[in-house]
Coordinates of C-alpha atoms in Angstrom, one line a residue:
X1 CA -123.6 179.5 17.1
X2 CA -121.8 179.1 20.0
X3 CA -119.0 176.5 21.5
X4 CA -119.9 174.5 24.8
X5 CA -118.3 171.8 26.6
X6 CA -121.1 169.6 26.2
X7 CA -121.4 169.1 22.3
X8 CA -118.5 167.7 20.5
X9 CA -118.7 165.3 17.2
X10 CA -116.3 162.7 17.3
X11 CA -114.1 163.9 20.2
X12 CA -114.1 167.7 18.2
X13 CA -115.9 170.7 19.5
X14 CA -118.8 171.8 17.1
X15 CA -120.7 174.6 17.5
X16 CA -124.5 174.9 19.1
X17 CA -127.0 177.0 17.9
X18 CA -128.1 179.5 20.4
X19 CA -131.4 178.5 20.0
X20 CA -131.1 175.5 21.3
X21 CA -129.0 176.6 24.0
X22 CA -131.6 178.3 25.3
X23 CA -134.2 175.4 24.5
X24 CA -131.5 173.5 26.7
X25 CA -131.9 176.3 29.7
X26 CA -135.8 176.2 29.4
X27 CA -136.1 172.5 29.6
X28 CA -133.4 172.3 32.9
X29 CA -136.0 175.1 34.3
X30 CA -139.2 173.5 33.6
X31 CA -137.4 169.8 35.0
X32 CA -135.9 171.0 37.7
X33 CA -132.6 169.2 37.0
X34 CA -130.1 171.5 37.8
X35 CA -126.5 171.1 39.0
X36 CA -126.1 170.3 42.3
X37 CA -123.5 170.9 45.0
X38 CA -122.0 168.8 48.1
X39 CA -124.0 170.4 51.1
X40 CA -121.1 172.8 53.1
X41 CA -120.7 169.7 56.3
X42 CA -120.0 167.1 53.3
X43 CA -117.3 169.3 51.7
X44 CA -116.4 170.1 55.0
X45 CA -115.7 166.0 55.8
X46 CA -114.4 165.7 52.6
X47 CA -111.7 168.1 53.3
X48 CA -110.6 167.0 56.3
X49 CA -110.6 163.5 55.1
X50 CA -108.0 164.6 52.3
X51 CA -106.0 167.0 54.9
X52 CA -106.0 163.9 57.2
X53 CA -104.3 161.2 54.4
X54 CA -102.5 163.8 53.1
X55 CA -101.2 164.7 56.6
X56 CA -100.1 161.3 57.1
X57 CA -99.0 160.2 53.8
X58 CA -96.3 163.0 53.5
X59 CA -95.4 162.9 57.0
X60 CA -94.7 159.4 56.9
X61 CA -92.4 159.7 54.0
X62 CA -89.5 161.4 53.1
X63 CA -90.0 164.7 51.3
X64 CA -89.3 163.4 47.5
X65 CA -91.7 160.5 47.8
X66 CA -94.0 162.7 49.7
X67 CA -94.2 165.0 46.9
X68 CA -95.0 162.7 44.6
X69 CA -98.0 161.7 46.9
X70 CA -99.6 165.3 47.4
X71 CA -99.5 165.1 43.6
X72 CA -101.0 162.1 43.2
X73 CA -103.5 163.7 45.7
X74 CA -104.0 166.6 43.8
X75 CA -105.1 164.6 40.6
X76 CA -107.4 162.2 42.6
X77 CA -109.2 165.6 43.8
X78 CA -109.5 166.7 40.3
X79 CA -110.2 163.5 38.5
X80 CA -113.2 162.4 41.6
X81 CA -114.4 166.1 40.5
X82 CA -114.5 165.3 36.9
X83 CA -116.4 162.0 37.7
X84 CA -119.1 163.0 40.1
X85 CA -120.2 166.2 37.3
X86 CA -120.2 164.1 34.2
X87 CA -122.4 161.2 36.1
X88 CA -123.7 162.6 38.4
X89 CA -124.4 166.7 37.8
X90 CA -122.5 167.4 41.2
X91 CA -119.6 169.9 41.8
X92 CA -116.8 168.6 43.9
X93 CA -115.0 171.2 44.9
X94 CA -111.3 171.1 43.6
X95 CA -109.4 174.7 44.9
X96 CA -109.7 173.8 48.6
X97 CA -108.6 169.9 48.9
X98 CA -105.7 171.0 46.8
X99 CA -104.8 174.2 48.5
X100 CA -105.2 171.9 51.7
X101 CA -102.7 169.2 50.1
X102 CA -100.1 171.9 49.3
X103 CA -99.9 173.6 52.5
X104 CA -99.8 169.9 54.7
X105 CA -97.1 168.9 51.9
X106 CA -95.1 172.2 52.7
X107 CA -95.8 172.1 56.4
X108 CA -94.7 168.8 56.8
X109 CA -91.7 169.0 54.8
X110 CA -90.5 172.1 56.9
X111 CA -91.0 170.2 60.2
X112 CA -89.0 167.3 58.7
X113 CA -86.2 169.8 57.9
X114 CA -86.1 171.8 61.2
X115 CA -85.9 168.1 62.9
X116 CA -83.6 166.9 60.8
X117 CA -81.1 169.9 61.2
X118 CA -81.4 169.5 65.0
X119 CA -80.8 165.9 65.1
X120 CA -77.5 166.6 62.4
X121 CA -76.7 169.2 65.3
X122 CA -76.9 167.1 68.0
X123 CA -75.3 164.0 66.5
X124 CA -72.9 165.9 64.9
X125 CA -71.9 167.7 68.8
X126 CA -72.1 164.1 70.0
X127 CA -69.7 162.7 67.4
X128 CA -66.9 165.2 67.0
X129 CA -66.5 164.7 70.6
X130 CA -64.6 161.3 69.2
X131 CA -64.1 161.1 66.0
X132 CA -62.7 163.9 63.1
X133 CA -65.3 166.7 61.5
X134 CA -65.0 165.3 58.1
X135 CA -65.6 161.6 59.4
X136 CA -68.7 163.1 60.9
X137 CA -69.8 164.9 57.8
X138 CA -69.5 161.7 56.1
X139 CA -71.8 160.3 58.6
X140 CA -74.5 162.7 58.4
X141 CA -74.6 163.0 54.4
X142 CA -74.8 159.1 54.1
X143 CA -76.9 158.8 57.0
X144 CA -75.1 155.9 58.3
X145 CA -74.2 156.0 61.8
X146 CA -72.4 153.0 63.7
X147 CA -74.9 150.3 64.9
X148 CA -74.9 148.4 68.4
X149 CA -73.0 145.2 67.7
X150 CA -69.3 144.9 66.1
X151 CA -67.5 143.9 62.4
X152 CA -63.9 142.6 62.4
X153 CA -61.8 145.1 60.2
X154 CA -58.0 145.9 59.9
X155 CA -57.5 149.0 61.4
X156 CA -54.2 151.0 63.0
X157 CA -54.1 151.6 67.1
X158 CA -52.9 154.1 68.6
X159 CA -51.5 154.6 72.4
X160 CA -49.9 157.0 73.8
X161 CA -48.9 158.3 77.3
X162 CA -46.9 160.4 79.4
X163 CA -43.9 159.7 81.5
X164 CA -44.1 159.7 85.2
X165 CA -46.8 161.6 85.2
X166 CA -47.8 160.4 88.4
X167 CA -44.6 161.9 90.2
X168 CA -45.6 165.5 88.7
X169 CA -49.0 165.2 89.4
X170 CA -48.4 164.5 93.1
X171 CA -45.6 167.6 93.2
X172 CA -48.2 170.4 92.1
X173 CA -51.9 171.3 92.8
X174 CA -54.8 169.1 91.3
X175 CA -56.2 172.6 89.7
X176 CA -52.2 172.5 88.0
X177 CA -52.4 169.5 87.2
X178 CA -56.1 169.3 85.6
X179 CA -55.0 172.5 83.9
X180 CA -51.5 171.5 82.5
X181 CA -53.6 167.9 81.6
X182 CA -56.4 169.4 79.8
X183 CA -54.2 171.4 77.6
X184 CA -51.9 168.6 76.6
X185 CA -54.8 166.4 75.8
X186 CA -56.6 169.3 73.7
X187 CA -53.4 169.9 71.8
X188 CA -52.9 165.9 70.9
X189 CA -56.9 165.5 70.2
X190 CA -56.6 168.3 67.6
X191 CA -53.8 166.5 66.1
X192 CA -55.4 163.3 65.8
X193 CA -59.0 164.8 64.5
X194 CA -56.4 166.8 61.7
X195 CA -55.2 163.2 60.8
X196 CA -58.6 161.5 60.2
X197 CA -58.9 159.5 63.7
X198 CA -60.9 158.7 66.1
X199 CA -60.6 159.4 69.7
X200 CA -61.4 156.1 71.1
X201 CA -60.8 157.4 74.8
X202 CA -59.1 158.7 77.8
X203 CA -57.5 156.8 80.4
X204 CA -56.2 159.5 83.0
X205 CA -53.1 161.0 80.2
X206 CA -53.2 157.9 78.4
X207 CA -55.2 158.7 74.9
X208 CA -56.1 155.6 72.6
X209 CA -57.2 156.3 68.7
X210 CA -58.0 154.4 66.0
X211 CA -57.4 155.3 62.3
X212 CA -59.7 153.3 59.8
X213 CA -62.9 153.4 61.7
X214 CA -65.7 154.1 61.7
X215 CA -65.3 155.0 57.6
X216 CA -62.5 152.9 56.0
X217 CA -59.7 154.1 54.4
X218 CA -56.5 152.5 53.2
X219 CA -53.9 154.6 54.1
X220 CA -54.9 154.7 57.9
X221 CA -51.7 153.3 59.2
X222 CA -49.7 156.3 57.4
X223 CA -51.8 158.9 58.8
X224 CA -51.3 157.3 62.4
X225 CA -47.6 157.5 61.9
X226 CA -48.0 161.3 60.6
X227 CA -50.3 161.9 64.0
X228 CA -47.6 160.4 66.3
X229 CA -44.6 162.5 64.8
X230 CA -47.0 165.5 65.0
X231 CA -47.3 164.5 68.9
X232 CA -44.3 164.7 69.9
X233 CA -43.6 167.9 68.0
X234 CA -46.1 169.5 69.5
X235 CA -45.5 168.5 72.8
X236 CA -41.8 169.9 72.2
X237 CA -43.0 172.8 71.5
X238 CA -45.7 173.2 74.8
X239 CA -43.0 172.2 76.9
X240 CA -40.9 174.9 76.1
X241 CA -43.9 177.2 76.9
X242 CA -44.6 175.7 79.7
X243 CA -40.8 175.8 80.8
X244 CA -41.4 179.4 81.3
X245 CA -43.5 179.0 84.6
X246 CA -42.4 175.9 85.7
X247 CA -39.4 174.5 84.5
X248 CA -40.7 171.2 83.6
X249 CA -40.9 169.2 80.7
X250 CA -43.4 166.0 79.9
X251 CA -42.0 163.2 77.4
X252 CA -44.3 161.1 75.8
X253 CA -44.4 157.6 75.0
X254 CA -46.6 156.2 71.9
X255 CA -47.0 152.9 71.0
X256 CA -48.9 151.9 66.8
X257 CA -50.0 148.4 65.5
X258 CA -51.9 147.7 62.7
X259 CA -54.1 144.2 62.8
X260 CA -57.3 142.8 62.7
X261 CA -59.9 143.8 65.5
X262 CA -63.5 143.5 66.4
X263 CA -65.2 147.5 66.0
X264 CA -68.2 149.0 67.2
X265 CA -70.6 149.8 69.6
X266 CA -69.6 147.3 72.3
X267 CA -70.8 147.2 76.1
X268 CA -73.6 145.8 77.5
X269 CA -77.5 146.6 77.0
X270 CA -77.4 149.9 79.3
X271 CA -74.0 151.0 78.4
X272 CA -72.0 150.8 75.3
X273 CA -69.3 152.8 73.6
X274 CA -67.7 152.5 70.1
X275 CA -64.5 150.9 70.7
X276 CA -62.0 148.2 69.7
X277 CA -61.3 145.1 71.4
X278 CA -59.0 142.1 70.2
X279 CA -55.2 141.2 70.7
X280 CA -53.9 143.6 68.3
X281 CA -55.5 146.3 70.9
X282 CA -53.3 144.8 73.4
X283 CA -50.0 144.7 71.5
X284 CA -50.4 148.1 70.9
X285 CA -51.0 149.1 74.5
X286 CA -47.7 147.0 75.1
X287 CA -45.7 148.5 72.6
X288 CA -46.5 152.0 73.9
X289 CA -44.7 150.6 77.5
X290 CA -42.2 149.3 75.2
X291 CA -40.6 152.8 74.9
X292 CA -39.4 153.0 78.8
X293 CA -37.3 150.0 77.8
X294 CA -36.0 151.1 75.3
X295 CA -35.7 155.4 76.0
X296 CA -37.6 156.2 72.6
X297 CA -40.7 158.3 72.1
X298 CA -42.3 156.0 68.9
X299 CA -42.5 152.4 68.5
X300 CA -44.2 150.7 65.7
X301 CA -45.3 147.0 65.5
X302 CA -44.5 144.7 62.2
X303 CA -47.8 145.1 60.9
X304 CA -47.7 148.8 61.1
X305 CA -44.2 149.4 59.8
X306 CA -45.2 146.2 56.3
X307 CA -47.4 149.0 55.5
X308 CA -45.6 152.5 55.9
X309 CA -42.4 151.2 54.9
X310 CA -41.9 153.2 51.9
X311 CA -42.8 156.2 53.6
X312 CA -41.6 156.0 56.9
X313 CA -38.2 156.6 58.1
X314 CA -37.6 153.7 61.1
X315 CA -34.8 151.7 62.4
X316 CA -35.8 148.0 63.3
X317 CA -35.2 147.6 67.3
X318 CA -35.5 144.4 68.0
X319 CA -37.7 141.2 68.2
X320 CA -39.7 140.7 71.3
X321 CA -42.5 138.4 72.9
X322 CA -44.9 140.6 74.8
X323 CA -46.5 139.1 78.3
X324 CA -49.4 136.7 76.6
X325 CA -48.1 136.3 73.1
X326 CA -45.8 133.5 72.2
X327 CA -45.0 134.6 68.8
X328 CA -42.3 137.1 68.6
X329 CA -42.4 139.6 66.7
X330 CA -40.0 143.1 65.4
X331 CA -40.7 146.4 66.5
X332 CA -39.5 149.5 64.9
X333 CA -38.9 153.0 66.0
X334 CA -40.2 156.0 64.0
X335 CA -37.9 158.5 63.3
X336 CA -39.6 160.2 60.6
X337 CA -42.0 160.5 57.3
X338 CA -40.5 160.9 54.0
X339 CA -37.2 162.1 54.9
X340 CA -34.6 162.2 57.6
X341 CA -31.1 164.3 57.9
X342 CA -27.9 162.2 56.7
X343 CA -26.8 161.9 59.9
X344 CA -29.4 160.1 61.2
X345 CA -29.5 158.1 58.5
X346 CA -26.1 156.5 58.6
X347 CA -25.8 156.6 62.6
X348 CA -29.1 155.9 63.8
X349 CA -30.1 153.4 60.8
X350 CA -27.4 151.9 59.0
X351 CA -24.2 151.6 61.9
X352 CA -27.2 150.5 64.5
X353 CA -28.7 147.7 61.7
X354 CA -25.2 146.5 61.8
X355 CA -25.0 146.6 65.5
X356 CA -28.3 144.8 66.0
X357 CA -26.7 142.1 63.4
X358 CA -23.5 141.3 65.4
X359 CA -25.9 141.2 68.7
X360 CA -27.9 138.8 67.1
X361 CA -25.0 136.9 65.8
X362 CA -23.5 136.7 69.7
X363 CA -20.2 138.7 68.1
X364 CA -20.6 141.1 71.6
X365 CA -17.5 143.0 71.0
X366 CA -18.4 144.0 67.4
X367 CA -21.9 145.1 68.5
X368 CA -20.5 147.2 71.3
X369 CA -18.0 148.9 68.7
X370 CA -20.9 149.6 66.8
X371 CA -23.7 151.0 69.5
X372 CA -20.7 153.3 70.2
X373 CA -20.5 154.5 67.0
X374 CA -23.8 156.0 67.4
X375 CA -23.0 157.7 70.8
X376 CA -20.7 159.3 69.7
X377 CA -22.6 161.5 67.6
X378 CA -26.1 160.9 69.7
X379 CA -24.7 160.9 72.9
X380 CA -28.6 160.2 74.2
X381 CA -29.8 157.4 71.5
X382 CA -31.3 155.4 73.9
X383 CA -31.5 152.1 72.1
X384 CA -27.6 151.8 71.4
X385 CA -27.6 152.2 75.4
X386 CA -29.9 149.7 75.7
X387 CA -27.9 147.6 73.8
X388 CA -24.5 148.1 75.2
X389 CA -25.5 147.3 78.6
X390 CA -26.9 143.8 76.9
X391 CA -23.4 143.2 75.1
X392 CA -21.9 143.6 78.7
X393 CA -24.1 141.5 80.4
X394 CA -23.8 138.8 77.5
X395 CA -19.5 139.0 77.6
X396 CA -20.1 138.2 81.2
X397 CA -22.6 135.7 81.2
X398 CA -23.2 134.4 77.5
X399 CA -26.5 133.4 77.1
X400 CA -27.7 129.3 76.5
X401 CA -26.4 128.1 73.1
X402 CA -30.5 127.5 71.5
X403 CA -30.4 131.4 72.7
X404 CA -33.2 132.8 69.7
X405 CA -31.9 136.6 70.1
X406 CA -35.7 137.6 71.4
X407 CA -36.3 139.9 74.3
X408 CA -39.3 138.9 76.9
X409 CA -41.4 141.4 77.9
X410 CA -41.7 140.4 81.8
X411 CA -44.2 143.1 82.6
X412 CA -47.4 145.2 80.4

């Protein structure tokens, strides 16, 4: 007796006697019902046909999906197979379809892959161009890039720009200058990218950033403070390098404000660039101008120094109405992160608060002791000069009696 998969009792497999297996073989002879086969162009259609959808199928689809599909392939091969021989005595063939499924599953998937790496690689050469390598990673792993079209969102600005740069570009060569320029603006770009911003652009040796775009995060107007203190270190210490071939120095002015803006990709249908645009942009172009006024390298805006307060180490300088804004408000200078020497502390801080609080109380003599207090021990604090030659001006001419202690801004 002998097992075959054509004589089961009850779903078991019994045993056949040989004898009527071969009774079995004699009677498919003498009938002439054998099994038959697809003819070679059939399983040559039908192959094709499956390559084809399966082609498409996992092209069209990301690889884990796609995988899922060719499998789903594979048993519709094998299950049309087991079909067309119990009802129908025909082989299907099952090895080829599937081999075909496997290979168009793994072609695909490596195409996908080596296109995907080169778009990473080119979005990712794009992008770091503007914005820091870990914002960009962030990017590419969540597949979310910036879309056309802008979102309001509370970000920090930063401007910053050198001082009479104009009179040193006109007093060397343009290769000098482009030279001297593109290794400021390297130097400052690394700094920003170290701090988590985004280069928003150039504007000859201006450089705008923003901190907080294109991927959130909360302590953006801290990091821009850290960036601007980094700055002008850095610049400190090119200048002395460059003091070695020609003598000259470059000061920097920088300007931070922290507000609501309108971010994106903004332009028009053939242009656009991701930017910011809003009023808070503006105030924080005018505050970087501020520091000519007032002979300081940092200023911070309200909003900006609400948030870092704890942190930062900054000396309120006064309240102003910049050109287009009615409101006044206070700006700050930043004179540090974290810590600050005693001395600057009780001179630069506490003796000018008290200063700026008799000058804002119209007690001019008592102010002037007190901005003097500081020069003496920072002969070149240039708000306390600022401030004398006000207290001067104001014993000489005292200002009208509704006088609200605010400073207009009569230029950008």
């Amino acid at each position: 007796n002998k097992l075959t998969p054509f004589f089961n009792y009850r779903g078991q497999s019994q045993k056949i006697p040989g004898v009527e297996i071969h009774a079995n073989a004699l009677s498919t002879i003498l009938q002439d019902d054998f099994l038959s086969s697809l003819p070679p162009f059939l399983v040559l259609l039908y192959v094709l046909t499956i390559g084809a959808l399966a082609s498409f199928l996992t092209f069209s689809l990301r690889p884990f999906k796609s995988l899922f599909v060719s499998i789903g392939l594979v048993l519709f091969c094998i299950g049309l197979a087991f079909f067309m021989f119990k009802h129908f005595a025909v082989f299907f063939p099952i090895i080829l379809p599937s081999m075909v499924i496997a290979f168009t599953f793994v072609g695909n998937t490596m195409i996908k892959i080596v296109a995907e790496q080169r778009e990473k690689l080119r979005i990712r050469q794009t992008f770091q161009q503007y914005v820091a390598p870990s914002i960009v990673h962030k990017m590419l792993s969540s597949g979310e890039l910036p879309a056309y079209g802008g979102e309001r969102k509370e970000l920090t600005i930063l401007f910053s720009d050198i001082r009479q740069f104009t009179k040193f570009s006109e007093s060397h060569e343009p290769e000098f200058v482009v030279s001297r320029l593109s290794n400021y603006l390297s130097n400052m770009v690394d700094i920003i990218f170290r701090h988590r911003g985004t280069l928003d652009k150039f504007v000859g040796d201006e450089i705008m950033a923003l901190f907080g775009a294109p991927y959130y995060f909360d302590n953006h107007a801290e990091l821009a403070c850290q960036t601007a203190l980094e700055m002008i270190d850095k610049l400190s210490m090119l200048s002395k390098e460059w003091s070695n071939t020609n003598g000259q120095f470059m000061r920097i002015g920088i300007g931070i404000n922290t507000g609501k803006v309108l971010v994106g990709n903004l332009g028009s249908s053939q242009l656009f660039d991701y930017t910011v645009i809003g009023d808070q942009v503006n105030l924080g172009a005018r505050l970087e101008g501020a520091n000519k006024i007032y002979q300081t390298s940092i200023i911070l805006s309200e909003n900006t120094y609400n948030q870092v307060s704890k942190s930062a180490q900054a000396r309120e300088l006064d309240r102003v109405r910049v050109l287009g804004r009615m409101t006044p408000i206070r700006i700050y200078e930043l004179l540090g992160m974290h810590s600050l020497p005693q001395l600057e502390k009780d001179y630069k801080i506490k003796v000018f608060e008290e200063g700026l609080e008799a000058f804002r109380q119209m007690r001019w003599a008592d102010a002037l002791k007190l901005f003097r207090k500081v020069l003496k021990v920072f002969p070149n604090d240039g708000p306390s000069q600022v401030f004398i030659i006000r207290c001067l001006n104001y014993l000489e001419q005292p200002p009208d009696p509704d006088w609200d202690g605010v400073y207009d801004f009569v230029q950008k």
